[in-house]
């Protein structure tokens, strides 16, 4: 297996939105990651970054939310254009696992014609009827599409083994949103890596008990982060944080990969 890290541009934001109570008005530029896994039985994407429309007219596509999260992205950085540069066509993608349906994760939905889109039922529901404080983070035009949804059912499907071989395991990790999920990738040489999506934005969230700045349920955010901490400290799992400008610099980026 190969695991590729990609960056779909950045969000110009404030630190307080990632670490609650810390960094009020402090400028904070975070990466927008997505990941490609080459498994013997097919290609898997974990998240898809921003929509192509963001590179063309971000105000029109994202609206008022850019006051808090201002995307900087080129057409070249769109998921479809980036995977092509490592030799993968959109029709080669077998599964698109969506951590959740926020605008910087679900922007590529609908562009992989042969893919099953793996999403939690609670997430798909909430994306249509979010609480007021989450409304700006869901762009209905991104996910309201006639794709082949592959629905998982929360705790009942926790630790879902995507290919049945123990290589790619989907953890139910609610808190940031009701139906957030994370991806454990068991690599031969690099060992187990947990792609946390938005369930653990930065190293501060996991090392210093700092709540993320945006969360649907703070108590579930903490429960999920405790799971990551257990896996890291007791099982040797490497935790890949979601919007961490410092940690992100240290990872190999495509076309380099982890295997
Ligand atoms: Zn999010």
PDB file of C-alpha atoms and ligand atoms in Angstrom:
ATOM      1  CA  UNK A   1       0.000   0.000   0.000  1.00  0.00           C
ATOM      2  CA  UNK A   2       0.989   3.582  -0.589  1.00  0.00           C
ATOM      3  CA  UNK A   3      -0.378   6.619   1.266  1.00  0.00           C
ATOM      4  CA  UNK A   4      -0.066  10.031  -0.401  1.00  0.00           C
ATOM      5  CA  UNK A   5      -0.574  13.370   1.397  1.00  0.00           C
ATOM      6  CA  UNK A   6      -1.952  16.261  -0.665  1.00  0.00           C
ATOM      7  CA  UNK A   7      -2.664  19.901   0.102  1.00  0.00           C
ATOM      8  CA  UNK A   8      -5.675  21.610  -1.495  1.00  0.00           C
ATOM      9  CA  UNK A   9      -4.411  25.096  -0.689  1.00  0.00           C
ATOM     10  CA  UNK A  10      -4.776  26.804   2.670  1.00  0.00           C
ATOM     11  CA  UNK A  11      -7.338  28.586   4.806  1.00  0.00           C
ATOM     12  CA  UNK A  12      -6.358  31.991   6.145  1.00  0.00           C
ATOM     13  CA  UNK A  13      -7.984  32.013   9.547  1.00  0.00           C
ATOM     14  CA  UNK A  14      -7.505  32.770  13.242  1.00  0.00           C
ATOM     15  CA  UNK A  15      -5.926  30.463  15.769  1.00  0.00           C
ATOM     16  CA  UNK A  16      -8.923  30.633  18.127  1.00  0.00           C
ATOM     17  CA  UNK A  17     -11.024  28.676  15.619  1.00  0.00           C
ATOM     18  CA  UNK A  18      -8.683  25.700  16.051  1.00  0.00           C
ATOM     19  CA  UNK A  19      -7.673  26.030  19.710  1.00  0.00           C
ATOM     20  CA  UNK A  20     -10.571  27.309  21.836  1.00  0.00           C
ATOM     21  CA  UNK A  21      -9.584  30.218  24.062  1.00  0.00           C
ATOM     22  CA  UNK A  22      -6.115  30.518  22.542  1.00  0.00           C
ATOM     23  CA  UNK A  23      -4.992  32.889  19.801  1.00  0.00           C
ATOM     24  CA  UNK A  24      -7.864  35.376  19.651  1.00  0.00           C
ATOM     25  CA  UNK A  25      -7.359  37.432  16.438  1.00  0.00           C
ATOM     26  CA  UNK A  26      -3.992  35.703  15.882  1.00  0.00           C
ATOM     27  CA  UNK A  27      -3.536  34.996  12.147  1.00  0.00           C
ATOM     28  CA  UNK A  28      -3.339  31.267  11.481  1.00  0.00           C
ATOM     29  CA  UNK A  29      -2.867  29.782   7.997  1.00  0.00           C
ATOM     30  CA  UNK A  30      -3.809  26.113   7.938  1.00  0.00           C
ATOM     31  CA  UNK A  31      -3.406  23.451   5.245  1.00  0.00           C
ATOM     32  CA  UNK A  32      -6.441  21.796   3.655  1.00  0.00           C
ATOM     33  CA  UNK A  33      -5.322  18.161   3.407  1.00  0.00           C
ATOM     34  CA  UNK A  34      -6.679  15.168   1.548  1.00  0.00           C
ATOM     35  CA  UNK A  35      -5.198  11.704   1.154  1.00  0.00           C
ATOM     36  CA  UNK A  36      -4.933   9.008  -1.500  1.00  0.00           C
ATOM     37  CA  UNK A  37      -4.313   5.350  -0.683  1.00  0.00           C
ATOM     38  CA  UNK A  38      -3.230   2.800  -3.238  1.00  0.00           C
ATOM     39  CA  UNK A  39      -4.544  -0.538  -1.956  1.00  0.00           C
ATOM     40  CA  UNK A  40      -4.090  -3.796  -3.923  1.00  0.00           C
ATOM     41  CA  UNK A  41      -7.871  -3.859  -4.475  1.00  0.00           C
ATOM     42  CA  UNK A  42      -8.264  -0.243  -5.561  1.00  0.00           C
ATOM     43  CA  UNK A  43      -7.704   3.427  -4.853  1.00  0.00           C
ATOM     44  CA  UNK A  44      -9.240   5.146  -1.839  1.00  0.00           C
ATOM     45  CA  UNK A  45      -9.526   8.873  -1.184  1.00  0.00           C
ATOM     46  CA  UNK A  46      -9.883  10.180   2.343  1.00  0.00           C
ATOM     47  CA  UNK A  47     -11.534  13.569   1.905  1.00  0.00           C
ATOM     48  CA  UNK A  48     -11.477  15.689  -1.214  1.00  0.00           C
ATOM     49  CA  UNK A  49     -10.546  19.233  -0.167  1.00  0.00           C
ATOM     50  CA  UNK A  50     -12.299  22.302  -1.533  1.00  0.00           C
ATOM     51  CA  UNK A  51     -14.526  22.427  -4.593  1.00  0.00           C
ATOM     52  CA  UNK A  52     -13.046  23.597  -7.899  1.00  0.00           C
ATOM     53  CA  UNK A  53     -15.452  26.570  -7.727  1.00  0.00           C
ATOM     54  CA  UNK A  54     -13.423  27.905  -4.781  1.00  0.00           C
ATOM     55  CA  UNK A  55     -10.471  28.514  -7.115  1.00  0.00           C
ATOM     56  CA  UNK A  56     -12.733  30.392  -9.523  1.00  0.00           C
ATOM     57  CA  UNK A  57     -15.066  32.490  -7.335  1.00  0.00           C
ATOM     58  CA  UNK A  58     -14.756  31.716  -3.633  1.00  0.00           C
ATOM     59  CA  UNK A  59     -17.139  34.472  -2.527  1.00  0.00           C
ATOM     60  CA  UNK A  60     -19.891  33.103  -4.742  1.00  0.00           C
ATOM     61  CA  UNK A  61     -19.342  29.482  -3.653  1.00  0.00           C
ATOM     62  CA  UNK A  62     -18.581  29.852   0.065  1.00  0.00           C
ATOM     63  CA  UNK A  63     -20.293  33.128   0.961  1.00  0.00           C
ATOM     64  CA  UNK A  64     -19.898  34.797   4.348  1.00  0.00           C
ATOM     65  CA  UNK A  65     -17.838  31.977   5.882  1.00  0.00           C
ATOM     66  CA  UNK A  66     -14.701  33.335   4.200  1.00  0.00           C
ATOM     67  CA  UNK A  67     -14.619  36.054   6.864  1.00  0.00           C
ATOM     68  CA  UNK A  68     -13.478  33.299   9.271  1.00  0.00           C
ATOM     69  CA  UNK A  69     -11.932  30.794   6.839  1.00  0.00           C
ATOM     70  CA  UNK A  70     -10.573  32.442   3.709  1.00  0.00           C
ATOM     71  CA  UNK A  71      -9.483  29.808   1.163  1.00  0.00           C
ATOM     72  CA  UNK A  72      -6.413  30.292  -1.020  1.00  0.00           C
ATOM     73  CA  UNK A  73      -6.448  27.670  -3.745  1.00  0.00           C
ATOM     74  CA  UNK A  74      -5.547  27.343  -7.431  1.00  0.00           C
ATOM     75  CA  UNK A  75      -7.293  25.161 -10.033  1.00  0.00           C
ATOM     76  CA  UNK A  76      -4.128  23.063 -10.056  1.00  0.00           C
ATOM     77  CA  UNK A  77      -4.764  22.182  -6.412  1.00  0.00           C
ATOM     78  CA  UNK A  78      -8.225  20.733  -7.025  1.00  0.00           C
ATOM     79  CA  UNK A  79      -8.328  17.059  -6.026  1.00  0.00           C
ATOM     80  CA  UNK A  80      -8.945  15.728  -9.545  1.00  0.00           C
ATOM     81  CA  UNK A  81      -6.003  17.672 -10.994  1.00  0.00           C
ATOM     82  CA  UNK A  82      -3.677  16.631  -8.178  1.00  0.00           C
ATOM     83  CA  UNK A  83      -4.327  12.867  -8.311  1.00  0.00           C
ATOM     84  CA  UNK A  84      -3.748  12.941 -12.072  1.00  0.00           C
ATOM     85  CA  UNK A  85      -0.196  14.062 -11.374  1.00  0.00           C
ATOM     86  CA  UNK A  86       0.488  10.753  -9.572  1.00  0.00           C
ATOM     87  CA  UNK A  87      -1.060   8.838 -12.469  1.00  0.00           C
ATOM     88  CA  UNK A  88      -4.542   8.252 -11.019  1.00  0.00           C
ATOM     89  CA  UNK A  89      -7.677   9.036 -13.020  1.00  0.00           C
ATOM     90  CA  UNK A  90     -10.979   9.992 -11.330  1.00  0.00           C
ATOM     91  CA  UNK A  91     -12.591   6.794 -12.615  1.00  0.00           C
ATOM     92  CA  UNK A  92      -9.888   4.730 -10.841  1.00  0.00           C
ATOM     93  CA  UNK A  93     -11.169   5.733  -7.398  1.00  0.00           C
ATOM     94  CA  UNK A  94     -13.092   2.889  -5.726  1.00  0.00           C
ATOM     95  CA  UNK A  95     -14.014   4.529  -2.425  1.00  0.00           C
ATOM     96  CA  UNK A  96     -14.178   8.134  -1.274  1.00  0.00           C
ATOM     97  CA  UNK A  97     -14.240   8.079   2.525  1.00  0.00           C
ATOM     98  CA  UNK A  98     -15.552  11.425   3.788  1.00  0.00           C
ATOM     99  CA  UNK A  99     -14.447  12.404   7.288  1.00  0.00           C
ATOM    100  CA  UNK A 100     -17.470  14.716   7.307  1.00  0.00           C
ATOM    101  CA  UNK A 101     -19.229  17.013   4.849  1.00  0.00           C
ATOM    102  CA  UNK A 102     -17.746  20.403   5.717  1.00  0.00           C
ATOM    103  CA  UNK A 103     -16.847  22.608   2.781  1.00  0.00           C
ATOM    104  CA  UNK A 104     -13.082  22.003   2.894  1.00  0.00           C
ATOM    105  CA  UNK A 105     -13.525  18.198   2.904  1.00  0.00           C
ATOM    106  CA  UNK A 106     -16.474  17.409   0.635  1.00  0.00           C
ATOM    107  CA  UNK A 107     -15.676  19.729  -2.294  1.00  0.00           C
ATOM    108  CA  UNK A 108     -14.834  16.857  -4.658  1.00  0.00           C
ATOM    109  CA  UNK A 109     -18.029  14.816  -4.215  1.00  0.00           C
ATOM    110  CA  UNK A 110     -19.497  13.840  -7.588  1.00  0.00           C
ATOM    111  CA  UNK A 111     -16.243  13.845  -9.561  1.00  0.00           C
ATOM    112  CA  UNK A 112     -15.355  10.147  -9.166  1.00  0.00           C
ATOM    113  CA  UNK A 113     -17.804   8.255 -11.374  1.00  0.00           C
ATOM    114  CA  UNK A 114     -17.039   4.719 -10.161  1.00  0.00           C
ATOM    115  CA  UNK A 115     -16.632   5.489  -6.466  1.00  0.00           C
ATOM    116  CA  UNK A 116     -18.761   4.587  -3.502  1.00  0.00           C
ATOM    117  CA  UNK A 117     -18.917   7.569  -1.153  1.00  0.00           C
ATOM    118  CA  UNK A 118     -18.503   6.320   2.416  1.00  0.00           C
ATOM    119  CA  UNK A 119     -20.292   8.611   4.865  1.00  0.00           C
ATOM    120  CA  UNK A 120     -21.973   8.320   8.244  1.00  0.00           C
ATOM    121  CA  UNK A 121     -25.773   8.481   8.163  1.00  0.00           C
ATOM    122  CA  UNK A 122     -25.769  11.074  10.973  1.00  0.00           C
ATOM    123  CA  UNK A 123     -23.415  13.273   8.956  1.00  0.00           C
ATOM    124  CA  UNK A 124     -25.452  13.182   5.776  1.00  0.00           C
ATOM    125  CA  UNK A 125     -28.585  14.058   7.753  1.00  0.00           C
ATOM    126  CA  UNK A 126     -26.931  16.860   9.742  1.00  0.00           C
ATOM    127  CA  UNK A 127     -25.399  18.385   6.615  1.00  0.00           C
ATOM    128  CA  UNK A 128     -28.919  19.179   5.383  1.00  0.00           C
ATOM    129  CA  UNK A 129     -30.194  20.527   8.715  1.00  0.00           C
ATOM    130  CA  UNK A 130     -27.194  21.796  10.708  1.00  0.00           C
ATOM    131  CA  UNK A 131     -27.418  23.876  13.869  1.00  0.00           C
ATOM    132  CA  UNK A 132     -27.141  27.602  13.227  1.00  0.00           C
ATOM    133  CA  UNK A 133     -23.472  27.759  14.276  1.00  0.00           C
ATOM    134  CA  UNK A 134     -22.535  25.101  11.686  1.00  0.00           C
ATOM    135  CA  UNK A 135     -24.622  26.363   8.782  1.00  0.00           C
ATOM    136  CA  UNK A 136     -21.825  28.260   7.057  1.00  0.00           C
ATOM    137  CA  UNK A 137     -19.572  25.193   7.040  1.00  0.00           C
ATOM    138  CA  UNK A 138     -21.893  23.079   4.872  1.00  0.00           C
ATOM    139  CA  UNK A 139     -22.310  23.985   1.193  1.00  0.00           C
ATOM    140  CA  UNK A 140     -25.283  22.023  -0.061  1.00  0.00           C
ATOM    141  CA  UNK A 141     -24.162  22.358  -3.697  1.00  0.00           C
ATOM    142  CA  UNK A 142     -21.062  20.333  -2.788  1.00  0.00           C
ATOM    143  CA  UNK A 143     -22.772  17.209  -1.436  1.00  0.00           C
ATOM    144  CA  UNK A 144     -26.403  17.292  -2.631  1.00  0.00           C
ATOM    145  CA  UNK A 145     -25.581  14.993  -5.536  1.00  0.00           C
ATOM    146  CA  UNK A 146     -26.812  11.732  -6.940  1.00  0.00           C
ATOM    147  CA  UNK A 147     -23.749   9.672  -6.038  1.00  0.00           C
ATOM    148  CA  UNK A 148     -23.439   6.101  -4.801  1.00  0.00           C
ATOM    149  CA  UNK A 149     -23.532   6.667  -1.028  1.00  0.00           C
ATOM    150  CA  UNK A 150     -22.160   3.897   1.181  1.00  0.00           C
ATOM    151  CA  UNK A 151     -23.770   4.606   4.550  1.00  0.00           C
ATOM    152  CA  UNK A 152     -22.216   3.667   7.888  1.00  0.00           C
ATOM    153  CA  UNK A 153     -24.221   3.589  11.103  1.00  0.00           C
ATOM    154  CA  UNK A 154     -22.188   5.202  13.882  1.00  0.00           C
ATOM    155  CA  UNK A 155     -21.076   3.027  16.797  1.00  0.00           C
ATOM    156  CA  UNK A 156     -22.645  -0.075  15.245  1.00  0.00           C
ATOM    157  CA  UNK A 157     -20.171   0.196  12.360  1.00  0.00           C
ATOM    158  CA  UNK A 158     -17.241   1.475  14.413  1.00  0.00           C
ATOM    159  CA  UNK A 159     -13.891   0.104  13.169  1.00  0.00           C
ATOM    160  CA  UNK A 160     -15.343  -0.775   9.777  1.00  0.00           C
ATOM    161  CA  UNK A 161     -12.749  -2.748   7.805  1.00  0.00           C
ATOM    162  CA  UNK A 162     -13.000  -1.340   4.265  1.00  0.00           C
ATOM    163  CA  UNK A 163     -11.434  -4.253   2.369  1.00  0.00           C
ATOM    164  CA  UNK A 164     -11.751  -6.926   5.070  1.00  0.00           C
ATOM    165  CA  UNK A 165      -7.985  -7.324   5.381  1.00  0.00           C
ATOM    166  CA  UNK A 166      -7.219  -5.074   8.368  1.00  0.00           C
ATOM    167  CA  UNK A 167      -5.402  -2.511   6.209  1.00  0.00           C
ATOM    168  CA  UNK A 168      -7.885   0.390   6.189  1.00  0.00           C
ATOM    169  CA  UNK A 169     -10.163   0.774   9.213  1.00  0.00           C
ATOM    170  CA  UNK A 170     -12.840   3.463   9.563  1.00  0.00           C
ATOM    171  CA  UNK A 171     -13.267   4.732  13.122  1.00  0.00           C
ATOM    172  CA  UNK A 172     -16.444   6.531  14.156  1.00  0.00           C
ATOM    173  CA  UNK A 173     -15.103   9.728  15.754  1.00  0.00           C
ATOM    174  CA  UNK A 174     -18.017  12.098  16.470  1.00  0.00           C
ATOM    175  CA  UNK A 175     -17.689  15.451  18.215  1.00  0.00           C
ATOM    176  CA  UNK A 176     -16.525  17.939  15.602  1.00  0.00           C
ATOM    177  CA  UNK A 177     -19.746  16.996  13.816  1.00  0.00           C
ATOM    178  CA  UNK A 178     -22.351  14.295  14.646  1.00  0.00           C
ATOM    179  CA  UNK A 179     -21.059  11.898  11.995  1.00  0.00           C
ATOM    180  CA  UNK A 180     -17.333  12.436  11.789  1.00  0.00           C
ATOM    181  CA  UNK A 181     -15.128   9.453  10.914  1.00  0.00           C
ATOM    182  CA  UNK A 182     -11.366   8.913  10.867  1.00  0.00           C
ATOM    183  CA  UNK A 183      -9.195   6.506   8.921  1.00  0.00           C
ATOM    184  CA  UNK A 184      -6.609   4.115  10.340  1.00  0.00           C
ATOM    185  CA  UNK A 185      -4.161   3.042   7.634  1.00  0.00           C
ATOM    186  CA  UNK A 186      -1.933   0.096   8.554  1.00  0.00           C
ATOM    187  CA  UNK A 187       1.206   0.549   6.469  1.00  0.00           C
ATOM    188  CA  UNK A 188       3.852  -2.130   6.145  1.00  0.00           C
ATOM    189  CA  UNK A 189       6.968  -0.001   6.701  1.00  0.00           C
ATOM    190  CA  UNK A 190       5.622   3.197   8.247  1.00  0.00           C
ATOM    191  CA  UNK A 191       3.289   1.433  10.683  1.00  0.00           C
ATOM    192  CA  UNK A 192      -0.239   2.487  11.628  1.00  0.00           C
ATOM    193  CA  UNK A 193      -1.270   6.069  10.816  1.00  0.00           C
ATOM    194  CA  UNK A 194      -4.568   7.619  11.928  1.00  0.00           C
ATOM    195  CA  UNK A 195      -5.874  10.278   9.567  1.00  0.00           C
ATOM    196  CA  UNK A 196      -8.026  12.321  11.936  1.00  0.00           C
ATOM    197  CA  UNK A 197      -9.801  14.724   9.586  1.00  0.00           C
ATOM    198  CA  UNK A 198     -11.175  17.518  11.764  1.00  0.00           C
ATOM    199  CA  UNK A 199     -11.434  15.355  14.908  1.00  0.00           C
ATOM    200  CA  UNK A 200      -8.005  16.590  15.999  1.00  0.00           C
ATOM    201  CA  UNK A 201      -6.990  19.854  14.354  1.00  0.00           C
ATOM    202  CA  UNK A 202      -3.590  20.400  15.925  1.00  0.00           C
ATOM    203  CA  UNK A 203      -1.047  18.869  18.275  1.00  0.00           C
ATOM    204  CA  UNK A 204      -2.269  21.220  21.029  1.00  0.00           C
ATOM    205  CA  UNK A 205      -5.703  19.573  20.905  1.00  0.00           C
ATOM    206  CA  UNK A 206      -4.243  16.160  21.749  1.00  0.00           C
ATOM    207  CA  UNK A 207      -1.255  17.107  23.923  1.00  0.00           C
ATOM    208  CA  UNK A 208      -2.702  19.916  26.020  1.00  0.00           C
ATOM    209  CA  UNK A 209      -6.430  19.173  26.340  1.00  0.00           C
ATOM    210  CA  UNK A 210      -7.290  22.278  24.339  1.00  0.00           C
ATOM    211  CA  UNK A 211     -10.743  22.017  22.794  1.00  0.00           C
ATOM    212  CA  UNK A 212     -11.045  22.640  19.074  1.00  0.00           C
ATOM    213  CA  UNK A 213     -12.469  26.074  18.338  1.00  0.00           C
ATOM    214  CA  UNK A 214     -15.391  24.670  16.362  1.00  0.00           C
ATOM    215  CA  UNK A 215     -17.239  21.609  17.565  1.00  0.00           C
ATOM    216  CA  UNK A 216     -20.775  20.245  17.564  1.00  0.00           C
ATOM    217  CA  UNK A 217     -20.287  18.451  20.902  1.00  0.00           C
ATOM    218  CA  UNK A 218     -17.327  19.400  23.128  1.00  0.00           C
ATOM    219  CA  UNK A 219     -17.692  16.279  25.279  1.00  0.00           C
ATOM    220  CA  UNK A 220     -17.654  13.977  22.251  1.00  0.00           C
ATOM    221  CA  UNK A 221     -14.673  15.942  20.841  1.00  0.00           C
ATOM    222  CA  UNK A 222     -12.787  15.102  24.029  1.00  0.00           C
ATOM    223  CA  UNK A 223     -13.904  11.455  24.011  1.00  0.00           C
ATOM    224  CA  UNK A 224     -12.653  11.097  20.424  1.00  0.00           C
ATOM    225  CA  UNK A 225      -9.331  12.767  21.208  1.00  0.00           C
ATOM    226  CA  UNK A 226      -8.914  10.395  24.180  1.00  0.00           C
ATOM    227  CA  UNK A 227      -9.332   7.483  21.779  1.00  0.00           C
ATOM    228  CA  UNK A 228      -6.565   8.912  19.588  1.00  0.00           C
ATOM    229  CA  UNK A 229      -4.348   9.409  22.635  1.00  0.00           C
ATOM    230  CA  UNK A 230      -4.865   5.803  23.697  1.00  0.00           C
ATOM    231  CA  UNK A 231      -4.057   4.534  20.205  1.00  0.00           C
ATOM    232  CA  UNK A 232      -0.943   6.727  20.069  1.00  0.00           C
ATOM    233  CA  UNK A 233       0.385   5.969  23.551  1.00  0.00           C
ATOM    234  CA  UNK A 234      -0.655   2.312  23.925  1.00  0.00           C
ATOM    235  CA  UNK A 235      -0.706   1.047  20.335  1.00  0.00           C
ATOM    236  CA  UNK A 236       2.009   3.086  18.615  1.00  0.00           C
ATOM    237  CA  UNK A 237      -0.361   4.707  16.130  1.00  0.00           C
ATOM    238  CA  UNK A 238       0.916   7.898  14.487  1.00  0.00           C
ATOM    239  CA  UNK A 239      -1.754  10.606  14.743  1.00  0.00           C
ATOM    240  CA  UNK A 240      -2.009  12.808  11.650  1.00  0.00           C
ATOM    241  CA  UNK A 241      -3.658  16.068  12.719  1.00  0.00           C
ATOM    242  CA  UNK A 242      -6.104  17.796  10.382  1.00  0.00           C
ATOM    243  CA  UNK A 243      -5.315  21.510  10.131  1.00  0.00           C
ATOM    244  CA  UNK A 244      -1.925  21.820  11.801  1.00  0.00           C
ATOM    245  CA  UNK A 245       0.495  24.179  10.019  1.00  0.00           C
ATOM    246  CA  UNK A 246       3.488  23.003  12.057  1.00  0.00           C
ATOM    247  CA  UNK A 247       2.947  19.226  11.920  1.00  0.00           C
ATOM    248  CA  UNK A 248       1.928  19.418   8.254  1.00  0.00           C
ATOM    249  CA  UNK A 249       5.371  20.719   7.264  1.00  0.00           C
ATOM    250  CA  UNK A 250       6.968  17.553   8.587  1.00  0.00           C
ATOM    251  CA  UNK A 251       5.054  15.116   6.368  1.00  0.00           C
ATOM    252  CA  UNK A 252       6.144  13.872   2.970  1.00  0.00           C
ATOM    253  CA  UNK A 253       3.845  15.250   0.266  1.00  0.00           C
ATOM    254  CA  UNK A 254       2.856  13.682  -3.034  1.00  0.00           C
ATOM    255  CA  UNK A 255       4.438  12.513  -5.273  1.00  0.00           C
ATOM    256  CA  UNK A 256       6.408  11.140  -2.300  1.00  0.00           C
ATOM    257  CA  UNK A 257       4.435   8.623  -0.230  1.00  0.00           C
ATOM    258  CA  UNK A 258       4.389   6.456   2.879  1.00  0.00           C
ATOM    259  CA  UNK A 259       4.375   2.681   2.443  1.00  0.00           C
TER     260      UNK A 259
HETATM  261 ZN1  LIG B   1     -14.857  20.444   9.727  1.00  0.00          ZN
END
